[in-house]
Amino acid sequence: MYRKSFPTIASLFALLFTLAFAAQAQTAIQGNGTLVKLKLTQAVDIALQHNLNVKSYQVSMQNAELQFQQAKFNQLPSLSGNINQSASFGRSINPYTNGYDSRNINYNNLGLNANVMLFNGGQLKNNILQTEFTLKATQEDLQSIRENISLQVVLSYLSILNAEDQLAIAKTQTEITKLQIERTQKLVNAGSVAISTLLDLKAQLANEESNVVSFQSALDINKLTLLQLLNDSAISQFELERIQVPVPNSSAYELSIADIYAKAVEAQPLVRAADFRVQGAAKSVDVAKAFRLPTLSLSGSWSANQSNALKSVQVLGTQEVTLGNVNVGGVNYPLTTTQPKYGEGSTVGYFDQLNNTQNKVVSLNLSIPIFTKYQNRTRVSQANLQKVNAEIEASKARLTLRQNIEQAYVNMLNAAKKYEAGVTQVSALEESFRASESKFGAGTIDFVSYNLQKTNLDKAKLSLVQSKYDYVFRTKILDYYQGKNLTF
């Protein structure tokens, strides 16, 4: 019916981090509504409730349920009725006398027809199984899209927290520079430091304030992304509850790639859906083969009719009827007899006519396909090709799953190692910066040396935050593939 691939790690991650570190300024989210405080679980629930893709898949599942029910109902006997009313004007054939009649004639016919399939080569049974596998595959598709939306919300939620942390660091950097400007201003006033140093610090502050605007813009974009995922018109402004994210550790993830893949194959709805489609395709082959076999059915019918042309017979009296002549002695003597005199009476009653004209038929029907222009052979071949294609799609789903897990696992390890190295780097740079700050305040080093130390420390702190959330993103993606709870 359709094809769907696993969410690409690179595309999801690149999208979220592109939004997180966009350089172009954007307008902050504004709204007239009340500020809503959201937990991660609440954000996931709201997104699932309002997501249009989820609703579309729910409709598809309901349609698959109806098809499955109808496949089971097809085993039941069929019953139909018919009513025919006709009228003829002028000289018409009387349906009872089969002679011409100049009266206007009304004719009414009733009928019932029933049919039950006794044997059709297992076509009905296999069609039930085929639609059942289709239903199960559709249910897995719905579960897959729900988990995919949940993952997008979790990653978007973490991206906002990442942007908030980045913004907080950028603001802290400006506050440090402002304090340094105040101290330097006093030294300039005292004539201890050249005014060029003060001007360099103010230029540095302007650059840092520009970075604050960029990080604020990234935060606003990430909030807009989550707002669009929520798709709830009642929410225009929100504030996220901070969560405790795990500290990256290259040896903390307890499972290997093989272990994760083994669990993912069992847990991933897309893999199960592909397997159900393979089973459904196998049943479609059985359905196609059933067309080669004879079919046996039992049918019955009942019919009756009524017309105003059918009249009752009425005795009007007696009459003498001449039968002929008898010659006796050369004299003819007429022979007569007395007979009843009949006439046309009233129209026979409606239900009396139906009762008197009933026709009941029971038949056993056997249909044997002898030559069908190779249609049955072609039907079986096409069903086999669909089965092969379903098997290929199932293999592709497993291959894509394994490749994504391998990529996410390696990226998770790299993020953890980068974080561990970043912790050591930040610690060392903080010590070095404190020493440079003291020297710069004492006038023993120039602004260039001081600014280099501060810039290196700022970059290291931002990189540390990024690697931390990078690690969390990767672990959540690995959890997603294993079917684990995505919330914290």
Coordinates of N, CA, C and O in Angstrom, one line a residue, residues 348-432:
V348 N -59.6 -12.1 -7.9 CA -59.1 -13.0 -6.8 C -58.3 -12.2 -5.9 O -57.4 -11.4 -6.3
G349 N -58.4 -12.5 -4.6 CA -57.7 -11.7 -3.5 C -56.1 -11.8 -3.7 O -55.6 -12.8 -4.2
Y350 N -55.5 -10.7 -3.3 CA -54.0 -10.6 -3.5 C -53.3 -11.8 -2.9 O -52.5 -12.4 -3.6
F351 N -53.5 -12.0 -1.6 CA -52.7 -13.1 -0.9 C -53.1 -14.5 -1.4 O -52.3 -15.4 -1.4
D352 N -54.4 -14.6 -1.8 CA -54.8 -15.9 -2.4 C -54.1 -16.2 -3.7 O -53.6 -17.3 -4.0
Q353 N -53.9 -15.1 -4.5 CA -53.1 -15.3 -5.7 C -51.7 -15.7 -5.4 O -51.1 -16.6 -6.1
L354 N -51.0 -15.0 -4.5 CA -49.7 -15.3 -4.1 C -49.5 -16.7 -3.6 O -48.6 -17.4 -4.0
N355 N -50.5 -17.2 -2.8 CA -50.4 -18.5 -2.3 C -50.6 -19.6 -3.4 O -50.0 -20.6 -3.4
N356 N -51.5 -19.3 -4.4 CA -51.7 -20.2 -5.5 C -50.7 -20.2 -6.6 O -50.6 -21.2 -7.4
T357 N -49.9 -19.2 -6.6 CA -48.9 -19.1 -7.7 C -47.4 -19.3 -7.2 O -46.5 -18.9 -7.9
Q358 N -47.3 -19.8 -6.0 CA -45.9 -19.9 -5.5 C -45.1 -20.9 -6.3 O -45.5 -21.9 -6.8
N359 N -43.8 -20.5 -6.5 CA -42.8 -21.4 -7.2 C -41.6 -21.5 -6.3 O -40.9 -20.5 -6.0
K360 N -41.1 -22.7 -6.0 CA -40.0 -22.9 -5.1 C -38.9 -23.7 -5.8 O -39.3 -24.8 -6.4
V361 N -37.7 -23.2 -5.7 CA -36.6 -23.9 -6.5 C -35.4 -24.0 -5.5 O -35.0 -23.1 -4.9
V362 N -34.8 -25.2 -5.5 CA -33.5 -25.5 -4.8 C -32.5 -26.1 -5.8 O -32.9 -27.0 -6.5
S363 N -31.3 -25.5 -5.8 CA -30.3 -26.0 -6.8 C -28.9 -26.1 -6.2 O -28.6 -25.3 -5.3
L364 N -28.2 -27.0 -6.7 CA -26.8 -27.2 -6.3 C -26.0 -26.9 -7.5 O -26.1 -27.5 -8.6
N365 N -25.0 -25.9 -7.4 CA -24.3 -25.4 -8.6 C -22.8 -25.8 -8.4 O -22.2 -25.4 -7.4
L366 N -22.3 -26.4 -9.4 CA -20.8 -26.8 -9.5 C -20.2 -26.1 -10.7 O -20.7 -26.3 -11.8
S367 N -19.2 -25.2 -10.4 CA -18.5 -24.5 -11.5 C -17.1 -25.0 -11.6 O -16.3 -25.0 -10.6
I368 N -16.7 -25.5 -12.7 CA -15.3 -26.1 -12.9 C -14.6 -25.2 -13.9 O -15.0 -25.2 -15.1
P369 N -13.5 -24.6 -13.5 CA -12.7 -23.8 -14.5 C -11.9 -24.8 -15.4 O -11.2 -25.6 -15.0
I370 N -12.2 -24.6 -16.7 CA -11.5 -25.5 -17.7 C -10.4 -24.7 -18.4 O -9.2 -25.1 -18.5
F371 N -10.8 -23.6 -19.0 CA -9.8 -22.8 -19.7 C -10.2 -21.3 -19.5 O -11.3 -20.9 -19.8
T372 N -9.3 -20.5 -18.8 CA -9.7 -19.1 -18.5 C -8.7 -18.2 -19.2 O -8.4 -17.1 -18.6
K373 N -8.2 -18.5 -20.3 CA -7.3 -17.7 -21.1 C -6.0 -17.3 -20.3 O -5.4 -16.3 -20.3
Y374 N -5.6 -18.3 -19.5 CA -4.4 -18.2 -18.6 C -4.5 -17.1 -17.6 O -3.5 -16.7 -17.0
Q375 N -5.7 -16.7 -17.3 CA -5.9 -15.6 -16.3 C -5.5 -16.1 -14.9 O -4.9 -15.4 -14.1
N376 N -5.9 -17.4 -14.6 CA -5.5 -17.9 -13.2 C -4.0 -18.1 -13.1 O -3.5 -17.8 -12.0
R377 N -3.3 -18.5 -14.1 CA -1.9 -18.7 -14.1 C -1.2 -17.3 -13.9 O -0.3 -17.2 -13.1
T378 N -1.7 -16.3 -14.6 CA -1.1 -14.9 -14.4 C -1.4 -14.4 -13.0 O -0.5 -13.8 -12.4
R379 N -2.6 -14.7 -12.5 CA -3.0 -14.2 -11.2 C -2.0 -14.8 -10.1 O -1.6 -14.1 -9.2
V380 N -1.7 -16.1 -10.2 CA -0.8 -16.7 -9.3 C 0.6 -16.1 -9.4 O 1.3 -15.9 -8.4
S381 N 1.1 -15.9 -10.7 CA 2.4 -15.4 -10.9 C 2.5 -14.0 -10.3 O 3.5 -13.6 -9.7
Q382 N 1.5 -13.2 -10.5 CA 1.5 -11.8 -9.9 C 1.5 -11.8 -8.4 O 2.2 -11.0 -7.8
A383 N 0.8 -12.7 -7.8 CA 0.8 -12.9 -6.4 C 2.1 -13.3 -5.8 O 2.6 -12.8 -4.8
N384 N 2.8 -14.2 -6.5 CA 4.1 -14.6 -6.1 C 5.1 -13.4 -6.2 O 6.0 -13.3 -5.3
L385 N 5.0 -12.6 -7.2 CA 5.9 -11.4 -7.3 C 5.6 -10.4 -6.2 O 6.6 -9.9 -5.7
Q386 N 4.4 -10.3 -5.8 CA 4.1 -9.4 -4.7 C 4.7 -9.9 -3.4 O 5.1 -9.1 -2.6
K387 N 4.7 -11.2 -3.3 CA 5.3 -11.8 -2.1 C 6.8 -11.6 -2.1 O 7.3 -11.2 -1.0
V388 N 7.4 -11.8 -3.2 CA 8.9 -11.5 -3.3 C 9.2 -10.1 -3.0 O 10.1 -9.8 -2.2
N389 N 8.4 -9.2 -3.5 CA 8.6 -7.7 -3.2 C 8.4 -7.4 -1.7 O 9.2 -6.6 -1.2
A390 N 7.4 -8.1 -1.1 CA 7.2 -7.9 0.3 C 8.4 -8.4 1.1 O 8.8 -7.8 2.1
E391 N 9.0 -9.5 0.7 CA 10.2 -10.0 1.4 C 11.3 -9.1 1.2 O 12.1 -8.9 2.2
I392 N 11.5 -8.5 0.0 CA 12.6 -7.5 -0.2 C 12.4 -6.3 0.7 O 13.4 -5.8 1.3
E393 N 11.2 -5.8 0.8 CA 10.9 -4.7 1.7 C 11.2 -5.0 3.2 O 11.7 -4.2 3.9
A394 N 10.9 -6.2 3.6 CA 11.2 -6.6 5.0 C 12.7 -6.7 5.2 O 13.2 -6.3 6.3
S395 N 13.5 -7.2 4.2 CA 14.9 -7.2 4.3 C 15.5 -5.8 4.3 O 16.4 -5.5 5.1
K396 N 14.9 -4.9 3.5 CA 15.4 -3.5 3.5 C 15.1 -2.8 4.8 O 16.0 -2.1 5.3
A397 N 14.0 -3.2 5.4 CA 13.7 -2.6 6.8 C 14.7 -3.0 7.8 O 15.1 -2.2 8.6
R398 N 15.1 -4.2 7.8 CA 16.1 -4.7 8.7 C 17.4 -4.1 8.5 O 18.2 -3.8 9.4
L399 N 17.8 -4.0 7.2 CA 19.1 -3.4 6.8 C 19.2 -2.0 7.3 O 20.2 -1.5 7.9
T400 N 18.1 -1.2 7.0 CA 18.1 0.2 7.3 C 18.2 0.3 8.9 O 18.9 1.2 9.4
L401 N 17.4 -0.5 9.6 CA 17.4 -0.5 11.0 C 18.9 -0.7 11.6 O 19.3 0.0 12.4
R402 N 19.5 -1.7 11.0 CA 20.9 -2.0 11.5 C 21.8 -0.9 11.2 O 22.7 -0.5 12.1
Q403 N 21.8 -0.3 10.0 CA 22.7 0.7 9.7 C 22.5 2.0 10.6 O 23.4 2.6 11.0
N404 N 21.2 2.3 10.8 CA 20.9 3.4 11.7 C 21.4 3.2 13.1 O 21.9 4.1 13.8
I405 N 21.2 2.0 13.6 CA 21.7 1.7 15.0 C 23.2 1.8 15.0 O 23.8 2.4 16.0
E406 N 23.9 1.3 14.0 CA 25.4 1.4 14.0 C 25.8 2.8 14.0 O 26.7 3.2 14.7
Q407 N 25.2 3.6 13.2 CA 25.5 5.0 13.1 C 25.3 5.8 14.4 O 26.1 6.5 14.9
A408 N 24.1 5.5 15.0 CA 23.8 6.2 16.2 C 24.7 5.7 17.4 O 25.1 6.5 18.2
Y409 N 25.1 4.5 17.4 CA 25.9 3.9 18.4 C 27.3 4.6 18.4 O 27.9 5.0 19.4
V410 N 27.9 4.6 17.1 CA 29.2 5.2 17.0 C 29.1 6.7 17.4 O 30.0 7.2 18.0
N411 N 28.1 7.4 16.9 CA 28.0 8.8 17.3 C 27.8 9.0 18.8 O 28.3 10.0 19.3
M412 N 27.1 8.1 19.4 CA 26.9 8.2 20.9 C 28.3 8.1 21.6 O 28.6 8.8 22.5
L413 N 29.1 7.1 21.1 CA 30.4 6.9 21.8 C 31.3 8.1 21.5 O 32.0 8.6 22.4
N414 N 31.3 8.6 20.3 CA 32.1 9.8 20.0 C 31.6 11.0 20.8 O 32.5 11.8 21.3
A415 N 30.3 11.2 21.0 CA 29.8 12.3 21.8 C 30.3 12.2 23.3 O 30.6 13.2 23.9
A416 N 30.2 10.9 23.8 CA 30.6 10.7 25.2 C 32.1 11.0 25.3 O 32.6 11.6 26.3
K417 N 32.9 10.5 24.4 CA 34.4 10.8 24.4 C 34.7 12.3 24.3 O 35.6 12.8 25.0
K418 N 33.9 12.9 23.4 CA 34.1 14.3 23.3 C 33.8 15.1 24.5 O 34.4 16.1 24.9
Y419 N 32.7 14.6 25.2 CA 32.3 15.3 26.4 C 33.4 15.1 27.5 O 33.7 16.0 28.2
E420 N 33.9 13.9 27.6 CA 34.9 13.6 28.7 C 36.1 14.4 28.4 O 36.7 15.0 29.4
A421 N 36.5 14.6 27.1 CA 37.7 15.4 26.8 C 37.3 16.9 27.1 O 38.2 17.6 27.5
G422 N 36.1 17.3 26.8 CA 35.7 18.6 27.0 C 35.7 19.0 28.5 O 36.0 20.2 28.8
V423 N 35.3 18.1 29.4 CA 35.4 18.4 30.8 C 36.8 18.7 31.2 O 37.0 19.7 32.0
T424 N 37.7 17.9 30.8 CA 39.1 18.1 31.1 C 39.6 19.4 30.6 O 40.3 20.2 31.2
Q425 N 39.2 19.7 29.3 CA 39.6 21.0 28.7 C 39.1 22.2 29.4 O 39.8 23.2 29.6
V426 N 37.8 22.2 29.7 CA 37.2 23.3 30.4 C 37.9 23.6 31.8 O 38.1 24.7 32.1
S427 N 38.1 22.5 32.5 CA 38.7 22.6 33.8 C 40.1 23.3 33.7 O 40.5 24.2 34.4
A428 N 40.9 22.8 32.7 CA 42.2 23.4 32.5 C 42.1 24.9 32.0 O 42.9 25.7 32.5
L429 N 41.2 25.1 31.1 CA 41.1 26.5 30.6 C 40.6 27.5 31.7 O 40.9 28.7 31.7
E430 N 39.7 27.0 32.6 CA 39.2 27.8 33.7 C 40.4 28.2 34.6 O 40.5 29.4 35.0
E431 N 41.3 27.3 34.9 CA 42.5 27.6 35.7 C 43.3 28.6 34.9 O 43.8 29.6 35.5
S432 N 43.5 28.4 33.7 CA 44.4 29.3 32.9 C 43.7 30.7 32.7 O 44.5 31.7 32.8

